[in-house]
Tab-separated table of C-alpha atoms in Angstrom:
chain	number	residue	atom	x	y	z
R	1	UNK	CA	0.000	0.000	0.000
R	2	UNK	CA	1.226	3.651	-0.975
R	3	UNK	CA	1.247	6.236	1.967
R	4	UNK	CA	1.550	10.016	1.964
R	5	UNK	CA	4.326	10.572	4.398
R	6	UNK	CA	6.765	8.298	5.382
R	7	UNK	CA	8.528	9.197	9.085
R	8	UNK	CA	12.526	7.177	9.161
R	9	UNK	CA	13.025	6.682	12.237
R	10	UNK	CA	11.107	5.504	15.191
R	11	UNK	CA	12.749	7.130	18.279
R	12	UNK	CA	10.357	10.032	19.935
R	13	UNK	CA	10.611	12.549	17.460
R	14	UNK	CA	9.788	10.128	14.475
R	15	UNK	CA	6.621	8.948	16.635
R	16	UNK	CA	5.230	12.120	17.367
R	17	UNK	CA	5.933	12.810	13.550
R	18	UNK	CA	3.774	9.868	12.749
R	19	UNK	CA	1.132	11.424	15.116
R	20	UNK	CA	1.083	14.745	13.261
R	21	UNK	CA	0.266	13.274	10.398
R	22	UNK	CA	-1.750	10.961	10.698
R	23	UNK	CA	-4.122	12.906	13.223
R	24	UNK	CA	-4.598	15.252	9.905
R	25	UNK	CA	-5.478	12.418	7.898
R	26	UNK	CA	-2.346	11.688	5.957
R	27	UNK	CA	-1.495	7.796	5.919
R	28	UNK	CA	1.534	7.302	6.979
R	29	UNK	CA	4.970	4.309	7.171
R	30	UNK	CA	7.300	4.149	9.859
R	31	UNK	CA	10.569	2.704	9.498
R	32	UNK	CA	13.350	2.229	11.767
R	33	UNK	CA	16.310	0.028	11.238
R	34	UNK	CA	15.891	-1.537	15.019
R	35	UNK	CA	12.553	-3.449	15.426
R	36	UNK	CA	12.566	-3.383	18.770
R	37	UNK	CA	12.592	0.513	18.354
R	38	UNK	CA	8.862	0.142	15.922
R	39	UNK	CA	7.496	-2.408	18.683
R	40	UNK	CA	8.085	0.451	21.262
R	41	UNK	CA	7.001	3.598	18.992
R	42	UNK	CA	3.435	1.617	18.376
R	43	UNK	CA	2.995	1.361	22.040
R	44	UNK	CA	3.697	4.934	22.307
R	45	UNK	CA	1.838	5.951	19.696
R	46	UNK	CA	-1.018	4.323	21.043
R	47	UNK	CA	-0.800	5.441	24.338
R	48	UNK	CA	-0.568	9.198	23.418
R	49	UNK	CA	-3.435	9.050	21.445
R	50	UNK	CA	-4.875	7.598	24.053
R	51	UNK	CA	-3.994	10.809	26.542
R	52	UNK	CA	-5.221	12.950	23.392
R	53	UNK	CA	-8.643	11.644	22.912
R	54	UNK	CA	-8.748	12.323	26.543
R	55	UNK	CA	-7.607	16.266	26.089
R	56	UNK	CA	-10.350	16.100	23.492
R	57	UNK	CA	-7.260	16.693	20.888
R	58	UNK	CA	-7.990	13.640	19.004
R	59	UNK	CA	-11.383	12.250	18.011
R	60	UNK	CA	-10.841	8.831	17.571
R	61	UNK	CA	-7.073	7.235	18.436
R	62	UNK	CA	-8.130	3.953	16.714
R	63	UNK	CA	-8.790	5.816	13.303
R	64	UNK	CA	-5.930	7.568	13.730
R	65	UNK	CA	-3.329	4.774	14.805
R	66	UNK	CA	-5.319	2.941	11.513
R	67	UNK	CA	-3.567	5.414	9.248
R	68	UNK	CA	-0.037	4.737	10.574
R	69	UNK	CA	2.155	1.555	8.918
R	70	UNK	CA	5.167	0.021	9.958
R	71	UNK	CA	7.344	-1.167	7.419
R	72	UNK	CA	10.099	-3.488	7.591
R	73	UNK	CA	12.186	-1.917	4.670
R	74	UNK	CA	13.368	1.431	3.481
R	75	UNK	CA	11.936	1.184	0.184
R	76	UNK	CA	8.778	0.006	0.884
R	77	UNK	CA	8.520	2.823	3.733
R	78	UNK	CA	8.994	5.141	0.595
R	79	UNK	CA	6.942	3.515	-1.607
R	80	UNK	CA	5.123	6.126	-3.676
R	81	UNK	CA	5.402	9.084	-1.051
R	82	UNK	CA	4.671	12.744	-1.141
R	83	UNK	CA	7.264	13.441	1.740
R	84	UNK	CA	9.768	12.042	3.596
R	85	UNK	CA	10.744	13.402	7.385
R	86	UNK	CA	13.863	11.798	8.502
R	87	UNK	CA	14.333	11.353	12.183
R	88	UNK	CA	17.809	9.391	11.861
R	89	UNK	CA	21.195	9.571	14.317
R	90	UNK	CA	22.197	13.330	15.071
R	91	UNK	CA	25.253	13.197	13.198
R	92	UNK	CA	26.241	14.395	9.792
R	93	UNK	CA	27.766	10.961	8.550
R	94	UNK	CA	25.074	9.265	9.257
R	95	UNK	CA	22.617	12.104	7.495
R	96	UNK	CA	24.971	11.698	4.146
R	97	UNK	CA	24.636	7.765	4.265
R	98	UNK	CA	20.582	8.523	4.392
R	99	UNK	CA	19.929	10.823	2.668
R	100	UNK	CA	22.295	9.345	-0.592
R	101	UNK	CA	19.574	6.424	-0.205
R	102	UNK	CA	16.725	8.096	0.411
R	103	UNK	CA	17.257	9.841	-2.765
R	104	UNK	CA	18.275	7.094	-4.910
R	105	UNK	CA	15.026	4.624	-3.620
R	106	UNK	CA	12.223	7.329	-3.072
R	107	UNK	CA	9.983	9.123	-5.892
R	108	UNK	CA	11.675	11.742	-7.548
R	109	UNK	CA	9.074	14.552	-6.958
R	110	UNK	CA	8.812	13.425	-2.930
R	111	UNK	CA	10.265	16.123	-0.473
R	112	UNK	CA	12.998	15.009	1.687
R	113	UNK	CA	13.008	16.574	5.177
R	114	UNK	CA	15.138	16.242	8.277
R	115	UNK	CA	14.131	16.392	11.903
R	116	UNK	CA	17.495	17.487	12.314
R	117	UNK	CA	17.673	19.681	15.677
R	118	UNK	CA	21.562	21.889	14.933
R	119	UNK	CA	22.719	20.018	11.543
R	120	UNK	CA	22.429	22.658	8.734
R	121	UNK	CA	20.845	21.012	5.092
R	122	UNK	CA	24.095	22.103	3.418
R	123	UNK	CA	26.270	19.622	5.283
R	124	UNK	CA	24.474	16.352	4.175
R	125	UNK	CA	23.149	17.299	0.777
R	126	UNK	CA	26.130	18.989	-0.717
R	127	UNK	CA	26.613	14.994	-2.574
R	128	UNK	CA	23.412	14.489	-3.997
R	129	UNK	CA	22.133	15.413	-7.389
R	130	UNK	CA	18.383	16.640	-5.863
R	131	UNK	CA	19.385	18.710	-3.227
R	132	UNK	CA	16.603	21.037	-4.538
R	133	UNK	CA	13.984	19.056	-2.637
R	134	UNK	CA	16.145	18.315	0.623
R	135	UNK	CA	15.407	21.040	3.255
R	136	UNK	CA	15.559	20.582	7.541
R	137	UNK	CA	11.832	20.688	9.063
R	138	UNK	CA	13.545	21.027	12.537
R	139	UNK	CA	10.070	20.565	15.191
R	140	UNK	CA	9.747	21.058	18.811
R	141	UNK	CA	9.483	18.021	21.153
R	142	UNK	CA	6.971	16.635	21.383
R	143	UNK	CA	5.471	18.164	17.726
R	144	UNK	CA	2.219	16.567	17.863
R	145	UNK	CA	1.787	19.068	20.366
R	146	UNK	CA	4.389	21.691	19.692
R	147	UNK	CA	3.683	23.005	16.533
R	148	UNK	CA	5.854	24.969	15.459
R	149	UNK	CA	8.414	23.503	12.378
R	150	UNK	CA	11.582	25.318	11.761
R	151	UNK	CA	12.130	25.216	7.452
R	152	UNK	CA	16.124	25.668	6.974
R	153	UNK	CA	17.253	25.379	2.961
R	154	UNK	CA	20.416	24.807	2.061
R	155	UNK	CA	21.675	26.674	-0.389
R	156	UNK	CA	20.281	24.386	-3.222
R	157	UNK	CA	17.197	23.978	-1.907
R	158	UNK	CA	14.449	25.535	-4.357
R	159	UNK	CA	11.767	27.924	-3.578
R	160	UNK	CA	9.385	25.450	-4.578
R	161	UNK	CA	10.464	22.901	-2.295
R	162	UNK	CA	9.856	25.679	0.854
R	163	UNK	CA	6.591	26.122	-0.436
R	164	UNK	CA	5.499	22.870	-1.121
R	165	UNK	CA	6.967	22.270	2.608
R	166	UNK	CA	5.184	24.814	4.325
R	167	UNK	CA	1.750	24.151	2.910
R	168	UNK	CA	1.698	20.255	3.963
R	169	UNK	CA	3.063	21.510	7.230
R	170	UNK	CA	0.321	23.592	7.491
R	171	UNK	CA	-2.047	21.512	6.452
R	172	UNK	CA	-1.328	18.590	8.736
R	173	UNK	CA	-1.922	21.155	11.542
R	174	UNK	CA	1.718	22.710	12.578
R	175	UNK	CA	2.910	26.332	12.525
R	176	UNK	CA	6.240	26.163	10.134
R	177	UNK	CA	8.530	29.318	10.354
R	178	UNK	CA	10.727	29.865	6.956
R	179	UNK	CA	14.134	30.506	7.517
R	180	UNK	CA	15.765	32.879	4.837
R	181	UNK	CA	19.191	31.076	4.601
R	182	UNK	CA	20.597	28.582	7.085
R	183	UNK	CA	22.230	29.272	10.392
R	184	UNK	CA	24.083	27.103	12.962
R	185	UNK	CA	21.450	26.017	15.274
R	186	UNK	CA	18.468	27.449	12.715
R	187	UNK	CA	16.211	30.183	15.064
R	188	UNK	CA	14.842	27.874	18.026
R	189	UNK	CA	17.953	26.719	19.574
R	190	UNK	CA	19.352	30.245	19.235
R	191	UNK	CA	16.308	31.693	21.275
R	192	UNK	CA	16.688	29.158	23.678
R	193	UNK	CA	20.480	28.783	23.878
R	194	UNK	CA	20.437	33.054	24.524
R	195	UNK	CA	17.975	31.771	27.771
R	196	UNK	CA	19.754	29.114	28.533
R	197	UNK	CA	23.223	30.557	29.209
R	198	UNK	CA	22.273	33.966	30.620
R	199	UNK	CA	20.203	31.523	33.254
R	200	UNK	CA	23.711	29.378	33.307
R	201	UNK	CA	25.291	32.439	34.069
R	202	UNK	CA	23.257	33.965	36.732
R	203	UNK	CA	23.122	30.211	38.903
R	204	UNK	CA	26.965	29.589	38.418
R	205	UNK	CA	27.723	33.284	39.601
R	206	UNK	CA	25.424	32.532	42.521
R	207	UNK	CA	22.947	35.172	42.090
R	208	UNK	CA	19.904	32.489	42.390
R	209	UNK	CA	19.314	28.852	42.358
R	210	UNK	CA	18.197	26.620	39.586
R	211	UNK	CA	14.611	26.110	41.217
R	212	UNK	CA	13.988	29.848	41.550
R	213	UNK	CA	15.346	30.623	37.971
R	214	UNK	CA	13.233	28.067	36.533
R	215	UNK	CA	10.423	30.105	38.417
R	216	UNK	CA	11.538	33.244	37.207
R	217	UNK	CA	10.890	31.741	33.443
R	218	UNK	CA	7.971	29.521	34.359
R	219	UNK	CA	5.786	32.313	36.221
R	220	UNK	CA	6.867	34.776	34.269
R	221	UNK	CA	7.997	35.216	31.063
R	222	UNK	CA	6.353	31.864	30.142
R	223	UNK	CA	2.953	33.072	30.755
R	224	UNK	CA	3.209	35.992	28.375
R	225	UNK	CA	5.015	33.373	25.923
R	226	UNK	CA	2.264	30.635	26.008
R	227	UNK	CA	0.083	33.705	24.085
R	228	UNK	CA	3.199	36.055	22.124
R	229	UNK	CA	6.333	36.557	21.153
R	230	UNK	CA	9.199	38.699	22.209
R	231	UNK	CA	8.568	41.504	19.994
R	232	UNK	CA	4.850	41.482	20.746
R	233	UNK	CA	5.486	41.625	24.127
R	234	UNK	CA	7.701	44.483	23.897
R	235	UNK	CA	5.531	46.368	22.146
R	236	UNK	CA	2.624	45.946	24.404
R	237	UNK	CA	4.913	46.800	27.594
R	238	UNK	CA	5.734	50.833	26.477
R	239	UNK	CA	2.412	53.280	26.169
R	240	UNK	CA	4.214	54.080	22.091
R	241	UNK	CA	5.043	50.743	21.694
R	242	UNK	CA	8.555	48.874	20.204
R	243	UNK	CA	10.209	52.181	19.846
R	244	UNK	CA	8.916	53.428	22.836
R	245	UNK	CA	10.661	50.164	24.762
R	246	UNK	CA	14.095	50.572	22.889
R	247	UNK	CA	14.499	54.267	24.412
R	248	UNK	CA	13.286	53.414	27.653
R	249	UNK	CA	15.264	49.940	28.140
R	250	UNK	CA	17.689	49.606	25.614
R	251	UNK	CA	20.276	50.582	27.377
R	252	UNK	CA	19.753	48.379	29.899
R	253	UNK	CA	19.935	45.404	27.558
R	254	UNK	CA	23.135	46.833	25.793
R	255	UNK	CA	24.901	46.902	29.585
R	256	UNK	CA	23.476	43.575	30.175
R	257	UNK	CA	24.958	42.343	26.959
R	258	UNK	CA	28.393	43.745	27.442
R	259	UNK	CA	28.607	41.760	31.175
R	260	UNK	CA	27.842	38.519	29.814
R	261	UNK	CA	30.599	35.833	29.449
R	262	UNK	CA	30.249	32.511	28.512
R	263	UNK	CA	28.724	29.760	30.600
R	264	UNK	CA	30.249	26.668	31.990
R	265	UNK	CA	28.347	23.789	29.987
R	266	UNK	CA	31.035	20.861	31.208
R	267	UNK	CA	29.553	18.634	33.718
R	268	UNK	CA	31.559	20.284	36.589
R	269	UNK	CA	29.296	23.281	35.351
R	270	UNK	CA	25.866	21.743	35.826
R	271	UNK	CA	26.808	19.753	38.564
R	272	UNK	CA	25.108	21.818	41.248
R	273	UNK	CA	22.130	22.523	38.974
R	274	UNK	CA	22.233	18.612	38.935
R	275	UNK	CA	22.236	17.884	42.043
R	276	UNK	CA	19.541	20.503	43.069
R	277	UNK	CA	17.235	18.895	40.392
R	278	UNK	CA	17.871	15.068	41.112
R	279	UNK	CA	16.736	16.491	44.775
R	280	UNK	CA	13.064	17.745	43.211
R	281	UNK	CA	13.348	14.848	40.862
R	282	UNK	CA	14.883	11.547	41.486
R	283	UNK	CA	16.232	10.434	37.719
R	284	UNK	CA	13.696	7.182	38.065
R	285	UNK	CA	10.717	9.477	37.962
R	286	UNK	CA	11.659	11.327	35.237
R	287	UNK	CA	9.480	9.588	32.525
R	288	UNK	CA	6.433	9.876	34.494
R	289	UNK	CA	7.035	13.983	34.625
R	290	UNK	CA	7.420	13.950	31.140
R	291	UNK	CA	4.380	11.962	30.904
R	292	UNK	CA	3.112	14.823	33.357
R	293	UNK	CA	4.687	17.631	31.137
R	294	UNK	CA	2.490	16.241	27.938
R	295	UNK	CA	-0.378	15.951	29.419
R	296	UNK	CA	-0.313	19.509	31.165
R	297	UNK	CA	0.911	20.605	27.227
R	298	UNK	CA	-2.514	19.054	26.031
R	299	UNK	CA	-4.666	20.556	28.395
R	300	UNK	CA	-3.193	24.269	26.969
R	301	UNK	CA	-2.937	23.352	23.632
R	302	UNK	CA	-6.864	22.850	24.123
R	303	UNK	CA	-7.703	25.851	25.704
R	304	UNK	CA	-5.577	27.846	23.064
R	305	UNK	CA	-7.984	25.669	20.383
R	306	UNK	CA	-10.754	26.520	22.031
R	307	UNK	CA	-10.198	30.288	22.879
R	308	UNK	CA	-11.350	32.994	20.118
R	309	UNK	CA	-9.281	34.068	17.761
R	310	UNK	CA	-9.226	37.655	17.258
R	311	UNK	CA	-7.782	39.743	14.099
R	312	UNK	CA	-4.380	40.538	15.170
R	313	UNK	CA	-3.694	36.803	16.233
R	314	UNK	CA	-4.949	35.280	12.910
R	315	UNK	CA	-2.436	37.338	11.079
R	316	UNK	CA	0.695	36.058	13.050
């Protein structure tokens, strides 16, 4: 049987994959070179649609799971597909190796995508003859509840190919941002790598602890960024808006930016934000909290769905 997508790789990202589509009604093959990997991932699958019929996110996990294949070959996981999203090993050699097949064994007009969460398009297409239709559709874990798809070309990737790409995103429910030209780390992991040191920096220079920090973001700032972004909120937070902010804080952030130094990211450096977790969070319960952390995800993703949309947020 022919499917629309097919997802390579069976791990967490390529199973949430599978649940993106298939929830929108694409039919769908899995393939992962590890069978014991596709024995877990149906499990999984099942057991999140489960949670998302619950949320009232899914209306019937049966109909949806009935749309989703596992194959025990490449090709046939290919087999007459509109698009491909890889969600192989995170490193560029094994990207080359999979993406040379995936173009040689799967139809010549299907998109090939990678999951790919820092490796840039040009450094595993650069050997193929179609890198035209290879692009990285980098998601947020987990997507079928994250929407948002990151769309990095490389720098033979077509126009058509980002378009084609963005619509079927679209259509199978996510929120893809197009990326001009490719960067290390694409636009996400930028964002969050910014956050992520400066709150490095302020624990390790023992101006608060991790718990409080993580506070700081989740009480805070994450509120305002469950419903905008950065810019938005900027704009709303001075009476004559962005401009308005940038003489009034600016040069706060440019100070701010001038102190900052690099972070310690060796394990000596997160050892006490280690430790301080493991004490909230003993490492054998941390499935169940992400188990917790989905589930919580759901229960906003459904009151976003079910809030009214107004002019301004249709737009963005």
């Amino acid at each position: 049987m022919t499917t629309d997508i097919a997802v390579i790789g069976a791990g967490l990202i390529g199973r949430s994959w599978a649940i993106v589509f298939a929830r929108a009604g694409f039919t769908v093959s899995l393939y992962d070179t590890d069978a014991r990997a596709l024995e877990r991932a149906t499990a999984a699958i099942e057991h999140a649609l489960t949670d998302l019929q619950t949320a009232g996110l899914a209306a019937s996990s049966a109909d949806i799971t009935a749309r989703i294949s596992v194959e025990a070959t490449l090709s046939r996981a290919t087999e007459g597909v509109l698009y491909v999203q890889e969600c192989g090993p995170e490193t560029v050699e094994a990207k080359q190796a999979l993406f040379a097949e995936l173009e040689r064994i799967a139809p010549a007009e299907a998109i090939l995508a990678s999951s790919s969460s820092g490796i840039m398009a040009s450094q595993f297409t650069a050997h193929l003859h179609t890198a035209h239709r290879c692009l990285v559709a980098h998601p947020v874990n987990p997507p079928y509840l994250v929407p948002l798809v990151e769309l990095s070309p490389g720098p033979s990737t077509s126009e058509q190919t980002m378009k084609t790409a963005r619509e079927l995103l679209e259509s199978a429910g996510q929120v893809p941002v197009s990326l001009k030209a490719e960067i290390p780390g694409f636009v996400l992991n930028r964002l969050q790598g910014a956050l992520l040191n400066e709150a490095l920096r302020l624990v390790q220079g023992g101006f608060v602890n991790s718990g409080d920090l993580d506070k700081t973001v989740k009480h805070g700032l994450g509120l305002r960024w469950a419903l905008m972004g950065p810019f938005e909120t900027i704009d709303l937070n001075a009476p004559g808006g962005v401009l308005d902010y940038g003489v009034r804080y600016g040069p706060l952030y440019e100070r701010v930016a001038k102190d900052s130094h690099p972070p310690d990211w060796s394990g000596a450096g997160l050892d006490r934000i280690a430790r301080e977790r493991r004490a909230v969070l003993p490492a054998d319960e941390l499935d169940d909290r992400q188990r917790w952390r989905d589930k919580r995800l759901m229960h906003l993703v459904a009151h976003l769905e079910r809030a009214p949309r107004d002019d301004n947020e249709s737009r963005h």
